Amino acid sequence: MSWLNNKNPRTEIENLFAQSKNPMNQAITWAKSIAQAEGLDPVKNQIQLIRELRRAEPSLDLKAATYLATETAKAS
């Protein structure tokens, strides 16, 4: 098990949403839909949003999910 994750979270997210013309915008839209479905405010409930993002997409590691939750909060 590696304790250090040197992967760029933006790259990881862009790879996950690579089929989109704008992967990051698609990822944020997806994260907002998860937040809405779970009744979460992306600004106030970031930890819960991170958990729900990882439940919805198990391939998201903690670093990428945290980055996506932060970007989603900024966009909200």
Coordinates of C-alpha atoms in Angstrom, one line a residue:
M1 CA 0.0 0.0 0.0
S2 CA 1.3 3.4 -1.0
W3 CA 1.0 6.2 1.5
L4 CA 1.9 8.9 -1.1
N5 CA -0.3 9.7 -4.0
N6 CA 1.7 11.8 -6.5
K7 CA -1.1 11.6 -9.2
N8 CA -2.5 14.8 -10.4
P9 CA -6.2 14.8 -9.3
R10 CA -7.2 17.0 -12.3
T11 CA -5.6 14.5 -14.7
E12 CA -7.3 11.6 -13.0
I13 CA -10.7 13.3 -13.3
E14 CA -10.1 14.3 -16.9
N15 CA -9.2 10.7 -17.7
L16 CA -12.5 9.5 -16.0
F17 CA -14.6 11.9 -18.1
A18 CA -12.4 11.7 -21.2
Q19 CA -15.4 11.1 -23.5
S20 CA -16.6 14.7 -22.9
K21 CA -15.5 17.7 -24.9
N22 CA -14.8 19.5 -21.6
P23 CA -14.0 16.8 -19.0
M24 CA -13.7 19.0 -16.0
N25 CA -17.0 20.8 -16.6
Q26 CA -18.7 17.4 -17.1
A27 CA -17.2 16.2 -13.8
I28 CA -18.4 19.2 -11.9
T29 CA -21.9 18.8 -13.5
W30 CA -21.9 15.2 -12.4
A31 CA -20.7 16.0 -8.9
K32 CA -23.5 18.7 -8.6
S33 CA -26.0 16.1 -9.6
I34 CA -24.7 13.7 -6.9
A35 CA -24.9 16.5 -4.4
Q36 CA -28.5 17.4 -5.4
A37 CA -29.6 13.8 -5.4
E38 CA -28.2 13.4 -1.8
G39 CA -29.5 16.7 -0.6
L40 CA -26.0 18.1 0.0
D41 CA -24.8 21.6 -0.3
P42 CA -21.4 21.4 -2.0
V43 CA -20.1 24.3 0.0
K44 CA -21.3 23.2 3.4
N45 CA -21.1 19.5 3.1
Q46 CA -17.8 18.8 1.3
I47 CA -16.9 15.8 3.4
Q48 CA -20.2 14.1 2.8
L49 CA -20.0 15.0 -0.9
I50 CA -16.5 13.3 -1.1
R51 CA -18.0 10.2 0.4
E52 CA -20.9 10.2 -2.1
L53 CA -18.7 10.8 -5.1
R54 CA -16.6 7.8 -4.1
R55 CA -19.6 5.7 -3.6
A56 CA -21.0 6.7 -7.0
E57 CA -17.6 6.2 -8.8
P58 CA -15.3 3.8 -6.9
S59 CA -12.4 4.5 -9.2
L60 CA -12.1 8.0 -7.7
D61 CA -9.4 8.0 -5.1
L62 CA -9.6 10.2 -2.1
K63 CA -7.3 12.9 -3.6
A64 CA -9.3 13.2 -6.8
A65 CA -12.7 13.1 -5.0
T66 CA -11.5 15.9 -2.7
Y67 CA -10.3 18.0 -5.6
L68 CA -13.6 17.5 -7.4
A69 CA -15.6 18.4 -4.3
T70 CA -13.6 21.5 -3.9
E71 CA -14.0 22.5 -7.6
T72 CA -17.7 21.8 -7.3
A73 CA -18.0 24.0 -4.3
K74 CA -16.2 26.8 -6.1
A75 CA -18.7 26.5 -9.0
S76 CA -21.7 26.5 -6.8

